[in-house]
Amino acid sequence: MSTSTSTGDLSQGKAVKLCSRNGMTSPVEGRQDNAVNVAEKGLGTSLDDWPDVPDKEDALQKTVTAQDWTGPDDPENPLNWPLWQRIYHTTVPGLFGFAVTLGSSVYTPGYPDVEERFNVSSTVALLPLSLYVLGLAFGPVLAAPISETLGRRVVYLVSSPIAALFTLGAGFSNTFAALAITRFFAGFFGSPVLAVGAGTNVDIWAPVHHAIATSAFLLAPFLGPAIGPAVGGFAAQYKGWRWTQWPILFLLAPVYLYSLGMKETYKKIILQKRAKRLGIPPPPKVGPSGPAAVKLLITVTLFRPVRMIFTEPIVFFFSLYVGFNFSVLFAFFDAFPIVFEGVYHFDSGVSGLMFLGIGFGCCLGVATAIIINRLRYHKEYLKSLKEGRSGVVVPEHRLYAAIMGSFGIPIGLFWFARTSRRDVHWISPVLATIPFGWGNLCIFTAAVLYLVDVYGPLNGASALAANGLVRYIAGAAFPLFTVQMYDRLGIAWATSLLGFLSLTMLPIPWVLFKFGPQIRKKSHFDTT
């Protein structure tokens, strides 16, 4: 291959031309039709069916610049990476998210030991769970400035080892105060991988495929808590509460090694590295720099999300709905031992296995979101392409999964409430958790996709941060009063109360589907 370099008085500095092996310029006229064909086939196609991705050594003849991508075929654009490479970069944040969220619930089977060891009440013994979840709420505050200045890869490689060190400290704690503090910081430094993971998926997948990648990634925050009690139950039963912390490390270590092959996916950082490598002008700085940039990031990740909660109906109601569903999941960490150890007399290990019903429901939720995306959103996307609207689809088409899932939450809760009795086989309340897990993930996935589509990348990040704040703060609070609620109301009425509350929120996705366009017009922020 021959590479020619031309130098001139260009306004942007030095230019570099890359020629193909035969010295000819490849035609690109059919690229739009090819994109439509691939979209019609979906991700299930073979690698050969995808549009040709240019090799760095076989790029089209063009002027290489660091001001932006050189065109739709730019080989350094993550959207043009080989399919296997994009799948790999999707699994890394998913595995990190699974390990971090497992760390929240894996502690719960050991809290009776903590209560006895440190001579504290059951509510106080649950504080390390709540503080860990509270730490997860503030992940974007830490992740945003790091990813904005150094890229997304650094977040994965730096934050997770620090989280592992605090987890190690929690396992070796000899005072309750040390346990509570180390658990909080383990969650705080583990949470950036959750905050950055969504951005990584946006970097490497076109909007038409966001639902598939997002559904798989969002499985982690639900599958981790669902499997944590099963792992922690046997660890606490046979080894004591300290061993509830070691599985987190056993997961983080191999995931960290697996992540070392990651490349940077953030466009700004990729272009900056290109400019440095080729000696050409870097990309233009957009927005403020220095302290003003830090102020902007804090505004986007903390102050603006709080403002959006109270001024944006879409953000408020979806955050309320998702936050409630997530908090019920965490309330089950207290309710399941009451049911399966108190009513059915299971030991803590077997009782933890009952959470696998929720995990199975979450997996069904992923499948549902992907199928709905294929049957509904995909058709609207293809229609938009053929009509020349560049694939733009009305955001309300993201809500089909939430509309379906809104029935799963109350069905699961009322089923669980009325069958958790000695005269009913234990499998019935376990089966009741399947529609709950299914509905929970369907609603969460639809909410994330809808908020990003409505508010765009920047304000969408603030909307998701708002959703995360409500979700994790509610999840931290519910376990602190769940035991008292079940003691006073009983299993049937305590769970039914949660079911009735879920019924009041069931219309939210339906209302947004019907009146979303009118609500968006009255927004204080730019919306689609």
Coordinates of C-alpha atoms in Angstrom, one line a residue:
M1 CA 0.0 0.0 0.0
S2 CA 1.2 3.5 -0.7
T3 CA 0.6 6.4 1.6
S4 CA 1.0 9.9 0.3
T5 CA 1.3 13.0 2.5
S6 CA 0.5 16.5 1.2
T7 CA 1.4 19.7 3.1
G8 CA -0.1 23.1 2.4
D9 CA -1.3 26.3 3.9
L10 CA -4.6 24.8 5.0
S11 CA -6.7 26.7 7.5
Q12 CA -6.8 23.7 9.8
G13 CA -3.1 22.8 9.5
K14 CA -1.4 19.7 8.1
A15 CA -3.5 17.3 6.1
V16 CA -2.8 13.6 5.5
K17 CA -4.2 11.7 2.5
L18 CA -4.7 8.0 2.7
C19 CA -5.2 6.1 -0.6
S20 CA -6.5 2.6 -1.2
R21 CA -4.2 -0.2 -2.5
N22 CA -5.3 0.3 -6.1
G23 CA -5.1 4.1 -5.9
M24 CA -8.8 4.4 -6.7
T25 CA -11.5 6.1 -4.7
S26 CA -14.2 3.6 -3.6
P27 CA -17.7 4.5 -4.5
V28 CA -20.0 5.4 -1.6
E29 CA -23.2 6.1 -3.5
G30 CA -24.9 2.9 -2.4
R31 CA -24.1 3.4 1.3
Q32 CA -27.6 4.6 2.3
D33 CA -29.3 1.7 0.6
N34 CA -26.9 -0.7 2.2
A35 CA -27.7 0.8 5.6
V36 CA -31.4 0.2 5.0
N37 CA -30.8 -3.4 3.9
V38 CA -28.7 -4.1 7.0
A39 CA -31.3 -2.4 9.3
E40 CA -34.0 -4.6 7.7
K41 CA -31.9 -7.7 8.5
G42 CA -31.0 -6.6 12.0
L43 CA -28.2 -7.7 14.3
G44 CA -28.9 -11.3 13.6
T45 CA -27.1 -11.1 10.2
S46 CA -23.7 -12.5 9.6
L47 CA -20.7 -10.2 9.6
D48 CA -20.5 -10.4 5.8
D49 CA -23.9 -8.8 5.5
W50 CA -22.8 -5.6 7.2
P51 CA -21.7 -2.6 5.3
D52 CA -18.0 -2.7 4.5
V53 CA -16.0 -1.2 7.3
P54 CA -12.8 0.4 5.9
D55 CA -9.5 -0.7 7.3
K56 CA -7.2 1.9 8.6
E57 CA -4.7 0.9 6.0
D58 CA -7.4 0.8 3.3
A59 CA -9.3 4.0 4.0
L60 CA -10.9 6.0 1.2
Q61 CA -8.9 8.7 -0.3
K62 CA -9.7 11.7 1.9
T63 CA -8.1 14.4 4.0
V64 CA -7.7 13.2 7.5
T65 CA -8.6 15.7 10.1
A66 CA -9.1 15.8 13.9
Q67 CA -11.8 18.4 13.7
D68 CA -14.4 15.7 13.2
W69 CA -14.8 12.2 11.6
T70 CA -13.5 12.2 8.1
G71 CA -16.9 10.9 6.9
P72 CA -19.4 8.1 7.6
D73 CA -16.7 5.6 6.8
D74 CA -14.0 6.8 9.2
P75 CA -12.4 3.6 10.5
E76 CA -11.7 5.2 14.0
N77 CA -15.4 6.0 14.5
P78 CA -16.6 3.3 17.0
L79 CA -19.8 3.0 14.9
N80 CA -17.6 1.5 12.2
W81 CA -15.8 -1.0 14.3
P82 CA -16.2 -4.7 13.5
L83 CA -19.3 -6.2 15.1
W84 CA -17.3 -8.5 17.4
Q85 CA -15.4 -5.5 18.8
R86 CA -18.6 -3.6 19.5
I87 CA -20.1 -6.6 21.2
Y88 CA -17.0 -6.9 23.4
H89 CA -17.2 -3.2 24.4
T90 CA -20.8 -3.7 25.3
T91 CA -20.1 -6.7 27.5
V92 CA -17.4 -5.0 29.6
P93 CA -19.7 -2.3 31.2
G94 CA -22.4 -5.0 31.6
L95 CA -20.1 -7.3 33.5
F96 CA -18.7 -4.4 35.6
G97 CA -22.3 -3.3 36.4
F98 CA -23.2 -6.9 37.3
A99 CA -20.3 -7.1 39.8
V100 CA -21.0 -3.7 41.3
T101 CA -24.8 -4.2 41.8
L102 CA -24.3 -7.7 43.1
G103 CA -22.3 -6.0 45.8
S104 CA -25.4 -4.3 47.1
S105 CA -27.5 -7.4 47.8
V106 CA -24.8 -9.9 48.6
Y107 CA -24.5 -8.4 52.0
T108 CA -28.1 -8.8 53.1
P109 CA -28.0 -12.5 54.1
G110 CA -25.2 -11.7 56.5
Y111 CA -26.9 -8.7 58.3
P112 CA -28.2 -10.9 61.2
D113 CA -24.5 -11.9 61.9
V114 CA -23.5 -8.2 61.8
E115 CA -26.4 -7.5 64.2
E116 CA -25.0 -10.0 66.6
R117 CA -21.3 -9.3 66.1
F118 CA -21.5 -5.6 66.6
N119 CA -24.5 -5.6 69.0
V120 CA -26.7 -3.3 66.9
S121 CA -30.4 -3.4 66.0
S122 CA -31.6 -5.0 62.8
T123 CA -32.3 -1.6 61.2
V124 CA -28.8 -0.4 62.0
A125 CA -27.4 -3.7 60.7
L126 CA -29.0 -2.9 57.4
L127 CA -27.3 0.5 57.1
P128 CA -24.3 -0.9 55.2
L129 CA -26.7 -2.1 52.5
S130 CA -28.4 1.3 52.3
L131 CA -25.1 3.2 52.4
Y132 CA -23.7 1.1 49.5
V133 CA -26.8 1.8 47.4
L134 CA -26.6 5.5 48.4
G135 CA -23.0 5.5 47.1
L136 CA -24.3 4.2 43.8
A137 CA -26.5 7.3 43.4
F138 CA -23.6 9.7 43.1
G139 CA -21.7 7.8 40.4
P140 CA -22.3 10.4 37.7
V141 CA -20.8 13.2 39.9
L142 CA -17.5 11.3 39.9
A143 CA -17.7 9.7 36.4
A144 CA -18.7 12.8 34.4
P145 CA -15.5 15.0 34.9
I146 CA -13.2 12.0 34.4
S147 CA -14.8 10.7 31.2
E148 CA -15.1 14.2 29.8
T149 CA -11.4 15.0 30.3
L150 CA -9.7 11.6 30.1
G151 CA -12.2 9.4 28.3
R152 CA -14.5 6.5 29.3
R153 CA -11.8 3.8 29.4
V154 CA -10.0 5.5 32.3
V155 CA -13.2 5.4 34.3
Y156 CA -13.4 1.6 34.1
L157 CA -9.7 1.0 34.8
V158 CA -9.3 3.4 37.7
S159 CA -12.6 3.4 39.6
S160 CA -13.1 -0.3 39.9
P161 CA -9.8 -1.1 41.7
I162 CA -10.6 1.6 44.2
A163 CA -14.0 0.1 44.8
A164 CA -12.3 -3.3 45.3
L165 CA -10.0 -1.8 47.9
F166 CA -12.9 -0.5 49.9
T167 CA -14.7 -3.8 49.6
L168 CA -11.6 -5.5 51.0
G169 CA -11.7 -3.0 53.8
A170 CA -15.4 -3.8 54.5
G171 CA -14.6 -7.5 54.8
F172 CA -11.8 -6.9 57.3
S173 CA -13.8 -4.2 59.3
N174 CA -13.6 -4.7 63.1
T175 CA -16.0 -1.9 64.0
F176 CA -19.5 -1.2 62.7
A177 CA -18.5 2.4 61.8
A178 CA -15.7 1.1 59.6
L179 CA -18.0 -1.4 57.9
A180 CA -20.6 1.3 57.1
I181 CA -18.0 3.8 55.8
T182 CA -16.2 1.4 53.6
R183 CA -19.4 0.0 52.2
F184 CA -20.5 3.6 51.2
F185 CA -17.2 4.3 49.4
A186 CA -17.2 0.8 47.8
G187 CA -20.6 1.8 46.2
F188 CA -19.4 5.3 45.4
F189 CA -16.3 4.2 43.6
G190 CA -18.0 1.3 42.0
S191 CA -20.9 3.4 40.6
P192 CA -19.0 5.3 37.8
V193 CA -18.9 2.1 35.6
L194 CA -22.7 2.2 35.7
A195 CA -22.8 5.9 34.8
V196 CA -20.4 5.6 31.9
G197 CA -21.7 2.3 30.6
A198 CA -24.7 3.9 28.9
G199 CA -22.4 6.4 27.2
T200 CA -20.2 3.7 25.9
N201 CA -23.2 2.0 24.3
V202 CA -24.3 5.2 22.7
D203 CA -20.7 5.6 21.3
I204 CA -20.6 2.3 19.5
W205 CA -24.2 1.6 18.4
A206 CA -26.4 3.4 16.0
P207 CA -29.7 4.6 17.4
V208 CA -31.7 1.9 15.7
H209 CA -29.7 -0.7 17.7
H210 CA -29.7 1.2 21.0
A211 CA -32.6 -0.9 22.4
I212 CA -30.7 -4.1 22.0
A213 CA -27.5 -2.9 23.5
T214 CA -29.2 -0.9 26.3
S215 CA -31.5 -3.8 27.2
A216 CA -28.5 -6.1 27.6
F217 CA -26.6 -3.5 29.6
L218 CA -29.5 -2.6 31.9
L219 CA -30.0 -6.2 32.8
A220 CA -26.9 -5.8 35.1
P221 CA -28.5 -3.5 37.7
F222 CA -31.3 -6.1 38.2
L223 CA -29.6 -9.4 37.6
G224 CA -26.8 -8.4 40.1
P225 CA -29.2 -7.8 43.0
A226 CA -31.2 -10.9 42.1
I227 CA -28.2 -13.2 42.3
G228 CA -26.5 -11.5 45.2
P229 CA -28.7 -13.0 47.9
A230 CA -28.2 -16.5 46.5
V231 CA -24.4 -16.1 46.7
G232 CA -24.4 -14.2 50.0
G233 CA -26.8 -16.7 51.6
F234 CA -24.5 -19.6 51.3
A235 CA -21.4 -17.5 52.1
A236 CA -23.0 -16.2 55.3
Q237 CA -24.4 -19.6 56.3
Y238 CA -21.2 -21.5 56.1
K239 CA -18.5 -18.8 56.5
G240 CA -20.0 -15.8 58.2
W241 CA -20.8 -12.2 57.2
R242 CA -17.3 -11.3 56.2
W243 CA -17.4 -13.8 53.3
T244 CA -20.3 -11.9 51.8
Q245 CA -17.7 -9.3 50.6
W246 CA -15.3 -11.7 49.0
P247 CA -17.5 -12.7 46.0
I248 CA -17.5 -9.1 44.9
L249 CA -13.7 -9.3 44.7
F250 CA -13.8 -12.7 43.0
L251 CA -16.0 -11.1 40.3
L252 CA -14.2 -7.8 39.9
A253 CA -10.7 -9.3 39.4
P254 CA -11.5 -11.4 36.3
V255 CA -13.8 -8.6 34.9
Y256 CA -11.0 -6.1 35.3
L257 CA -8.5 -8.4 33.4
Y258 CA -11.2 -8.9 30.7
S259 CA -11.6 -5.1 30.4
L260 CA -7.9 -4.4 29.6
G261 CA -8.5 -5.0 25.9
M262 CA -10.9 -2.0 25.7
K263 CA -10.2 0.9 23.5
E264 CA -11.4 4.5 23.9
T265 CA -14.9 5.0 22.6
Y266 CA -15.5 8.7 23.3
K267 CA -15.3 10.8 20.1
K268 CA -13.6 13.8 21.6
I269 CA -10.8 11.8 23.1
I270 CA -10.3 9.7 20.0
L271 CA -9.9 12.8 17.9
Q272 CA -7.5 14.3 20.4
K273 CA -5.3 11.2 20.2
R274 CA -5.5 11.3 16.4
A275 CA -4.3 15.0 16.4
K276 CA -1.4 14.1 18.6
R277 CA -0.4 11.1 16.6
L278 CA -0.5 12.8 13.2
G279 CA 0.6 16.2 14.4
I280 CA -2.5 18.0 13.2
P281 CA -4.7 20.6 15.0
P282 CA -6.8 19.0 17.7
P283 CA -10.6 19.2 17.6
P284 CA -12.2 22.5 18.6
K285 CA -13.1 23.0 22.2
V286 CA -16.8 23.1 22.7
G287 CA -18.0 24.9 25.8
P288 CA -16.0 26.3 28.7
S289 CA -12.6 25.0 29.9
G290 CA -10.9 24.8 33.3
P291 CA -13.0 25.6 36.4
A292 CA -15.9 26.6 34.2
A293 CA -15.9 23.2 32.6
V294 CA -16.0 21.5 36.0
K295 CA -18.9 23.7 37.0
L296 CA -20.8 22.7 33.9
L297 CA -20.2 19.0 34.5
I298 CA -21.4 19.3 38.1
T299 CA -24.4 21.2 36.8
V300 CA -25.2 18.5 34.3
T301 CA -24.7 15.6 36.7
L302 CA -26.2 17.1 40.0
F303 CA -27.9 20.5 39.9
R304 CA -29.7 20.2 36.6
P305 CA -31.0 16.7 37.4
V306 CA -32.5 17.9 40.6
R307 CA -34.0 20.8 38.7
M308 CA -35.4 18.5 36.1
I309 CA -37.1 16.3 38.7
F310 CA -39.1 19.3 40.0
T311 CA -39.8 21.1 36.7
E312 CA -40.1 18.4 34.0
P313 CA -43.2 16.2 34.3
I314 CA -41.7 13.5 32.0
V315 CA -38.5 13.2 34.2
F316 CA -40.5 13.4 37.5
F317 CA -43.1 10.8 36.7
F318 CA -40.7 8.3 35.1
S319 CA -38.2 8.8 37.9
L320 CA -40.9 8.2 40.4
Y321 CA -42.1 5.1 38.6
V322 CA -38.7 3.5 38.1
G323 CA -37.6 4.6 41.6
F324 CA -40.6 2.9 43.2
N325 CA -40.1 -0.3 41.2
F326 CA -36.4 -0.4 42.1
S327 CA -37.1 0.2 45.8
V328 CA -39.6 -2.7 45.9
L329 CA -36.8 -4.9 44.5
F330 CA -34.6 -3.8 47.4
A331 CA -37.5 -4.2 49.9
F332 CA -37.6 -7.8 48.9
F333 CA -34.1 -8.2 50.4
D334 CA -35.9 -8.0 53.8
A335 CA -39.2 -9.5 52.7
F336 CA -37.8 -12.8 51.3
P337 CA -36.2 -14.0 54.5
I338 CA -39.5 -13.2 56.3
V339 CA -41.4 -15.3 53.8
F340 CA -39.1 -18.2 52.9
E341 CA -37.2 -18.5 56.3
G342 CA -40.2 -17.6 58.5
V343 CA -43.0 -19.3 56.7
Y344 CA -41.3 -22.1 54.7
H345 CA -38.4 -22.6 57.1
F346 CA -35.7 -22.5 54.5
D347 CA -32.1 -21.8 55.6
S348 CA -30.5 -18.5 54.4
G349 CA -28.7 -20.2 51.5
V350 CA -31.8 -21.7 50.0
S351 CA -33.8 -18.6 50.8
G352 CA -31.4 -16.6 48.7
L353 CA -32.0 -18.9 45.7
M354 CA -35.6 -17.8 45.6
F355 CA -34.4 -14.5 44.1
L356 CA -33.5 -16.3 40.9
G357 CA -37.2 -16.0 39.9
I358 CA -36.6 -12.2 39.7
G359 CA -33.5 -12.8 37.7
F360 CA -35.4 -15.0 35.2
G361 CA -38.0 -12.4 34.9
C362 CA -35.4 -9.8 34.1
C363 CA -34.0 -12.0 31.4
L364 CA -37.5 -12.2 29.9
G365 CA -37.7 -8.5 30.1
V366 CA -34.5 -8.1 27.9
A367 CA -36.0 -10.5 25.4
T368 CA -39.3 -8.6 25.4
A369 CA -37.5 -5.2 24.8
I370 CA -35.5 -6.6 21.9
I371 CA -38.5 -8.2 20.3
I372 CA -40.6 -5.1 20.6
N373 CA -37.8 -3.0 19.2
R374 CA -37.6 -5.3 16.2
L375 CA -41.4 -5.4 15.6
R376 CA -42.3 -1.8 16.3
Y377 CA -39.5 0.7 16.6
H378 CA -37.5 -0.9 13.7
K379 CA -40.4 -0.5 11.3
E380 CA -40.7 3.2 12.2
Y381 CA -36.9 3.6 11.7
L382 CA -37.0 2.0 8.2
K383 CA -40.0 4.1 7.3
S384 CA -38.1 7.3 8.4
L385 CA -35.1 6.3 6.3
K386 CA -37.3 5.7 3.2
E387 CA -39.1 9.0 3.7
G388 CA -35.8 10.9 3.9
R389 CA -36.0 11.8 7.6
S390 CA -32.6 10.3 8.4
G391 CA -34.0 7.6 10.7
V392 CA -35.6 10.1 13.2
V393 CA -38.4 8.3 15.1
V394 CA -41.0 9.9 17.4
P395 CA -39.8 9.1 21.0
E396 CA -43.1 7.7 22.1
H397 CA -42.4 4.5 20.1
R398 CA -39.9 3.7 22.8
L399 CA -42.7 3.2 25.3
Y400 CA -44.3 0.0 24.1
A401 CA -42.2 -2.2 26.5
A402 CA -43.2 0.0 29.5
I403 CA -46.9 -0.1 28.5
M404 CA -46.7 -3.9 28.6
G405 CA -44.5 -4.1 31.7
S406 CA -46.8 -1.8 33.7
F407 CA -49.1 -4.8 34.2
G408 CA -46.3 -7.1 35.4
I409 CA -45.5 -5.2 38.6
P410 CA -49.0 -5.3 40.2
I411 CA -49.7 -8.9 39.0
G412 CA -46.4 -10.1 40.6
L413 CA -47.0 -8.2 43.9
F414 CA -50.6 -9.3 44.4
W415 CA -49.7 -12.8 43.4
F416 CA -46.9 -12.9 45.9
A417 CA -49.0 -11.3 48.6
R418 CA -51.8 -13.8 48.4
T419 CA -49.8 -17.0 48.0
S420 CA -47.0 -16.5 50.7
R421 CA -48.7 -18.9 53.1
R422 CA -47.9 -22.3 54.7
D423 CA -50.9 -23.9 52.9
V424 CA -49.6 -22.8 49.5
H425 CA -46.5 -24.4 47.9
W426 CA -43.4 -22.3 48.1
I427 CA -43.0 -22.4 44.3
S428 CA -46.0 -20.1 43.9
P429 CA -44.5 -16.9 45.5
V430 CA -41.3 -17.7 43.6
L431 CA -43.2 -17.8 40.3
A432 CA -44.9 -14.5 41.3
T433 CA -41.6 -12.7 41.2
I434 CA -41.2 -13.5 37.5
P435 CA -43.7 -11.0 36.2
F436 CA -42.4 -8.5 38.7
G437 CA -38.9 -8.8 37.4
W438 CA -40.1 -8.8 33.8
G439 CA -42.2 -5.7 34.2
N440 CA -39.4 -4.0 36.2
L441 CA -36.9 -4.3 33.4
C442 CA -39.3 -3.5 30.6
I443 CA -40.2 -0.2 32.3
F444 CA -36.6 0.7 33.1
T445 CA -35.4 0.0 29.6
A446 CA -38.2 2.0 28.0
A447 CA -37.6 4.9 30.5
V448 CA -33.9 5.1 29.6
L449 CA -34.4 5.0 25.9
Y450 CA -37.3 7.5 26.0
L451 CA -35.5 10.1 28.2
V452 CA -32.5 10.1 25.9
D453 CA -34.6 10.3 22.8
V454 CA -36.7 13.2 24.2
Y455 CA -33.9 15.3 25.7
G456 CA -31.0 14.5 23.4
P457 CA -27.4 13.6 24.5
L458 CA -26.6 16.5 27.0
N459 CA -29.9 17.1 28.7
G460 CA -30.7 13.3 28.3
A461 CA -27.6 12.7 30.5
S462 CA -29.1 15.0 33.1
A463 CA -32.5 13.3 32.9
L464 CA -30.8 9.9 33.4
A465 CA -28.8 11.2 36.3
A466 CA -32.1 12.5 37.8
N467 CA -33.6 9.0 37.3
G468 CA -30.6 7.4 39.0
L469 CA -30.7 9.7 42.0
V470 CA -34.3 8.9 42.7
R471 CA -33.8 5.2 42.0
Y472 CA -30.9 4.7 44.3
I473 CA -32.1 7.0 47.1
A474 CA -35.4 5.2 47.2
G475 CA -33.6 1.9 47.0
A476 CA -31.5 2.9 50.0
A477 CA -34.4 4.0 52.1
F478 CA -36.9 1.1 51.6
P479 CA -34.9 -1.6 53.3
L480 CA -34.7 0.5 56.5
F481 CA -38.5 0.2 57.2
T482 CA -39.5 -3.0 55.3
V483 CA -39.1 -5.3 58.3
Q484 CA -41.2 -3.0 60.5
M485 CA -43.9 -2.8 57.8
Y486 CA -44.1 -6.5 57.4
D487 CA -44.1 -7.1 61.1
R488 CA -47.1 -4.7 61.6
L489 CA -49.1 -5.4 58.5
G490 CA -48.3 -9.0 57.8
I491 CA -47.0 -10.5 54.6
A492 CA -50.2 -10.3 52.7
W493 CA -51.2 -6.7 53.4
A494 CA -47.6 -5.3 53.4
T495 CA -47.0 -6.7 49.9
S496 CA -50.6 -5.7 48.8
L497 CA -49.9 -2.1 49.9
L498 CA -46.9 -2.1 47.5
G499 CA -49.2 -3.6 44.8
F500 CA -51.8 -0.8 45.3
L501 CA -49.1 1.8 45.0
S502 CA -47.9 0.2 41.8
L503 CA -51.5 0.4 40.4
T504 CA -51.5 4.2 40.9
M505 CA -48.4 4.5 38.7
L506 CA -49.5 2.0 36.0
P507 CA -51.0 4.8 33.8
I508 CA -47.7 6.8 33.6
P509 CA -46.4 5.2 30.3
W510 CA -49.9 5.2 28.8
V511 CA -50.3 8.9 29.5
L512 CA -46.9 9.7 28.2
F513 CA -47.6 7.7 25.0
K514 CA -50.9 9.6 24.5
F515 CA -49.9 13.1 25.6
G516 CA -46.1 13.0 25.3
P517 CA -45.8 15.4 22.3
Q518 CA -47.9 18.0 24.0
I519 CA -45.9 17.7 27.3
R520 CA -42.6 18.0 25.4
K521 CA -43.8 21.3 23.8
K522 CA -44.0 22.9 27.3
S523 CA -40.6 21.7 28.4
H524 CA -38.0 24.2 29.8
F525 CA -35.3 22.3 27.9
D526 CA -34.7 21.5 24.2
T527 CA -36.6 18.4 23.3
T528 CA -37.2 16.4 20.1

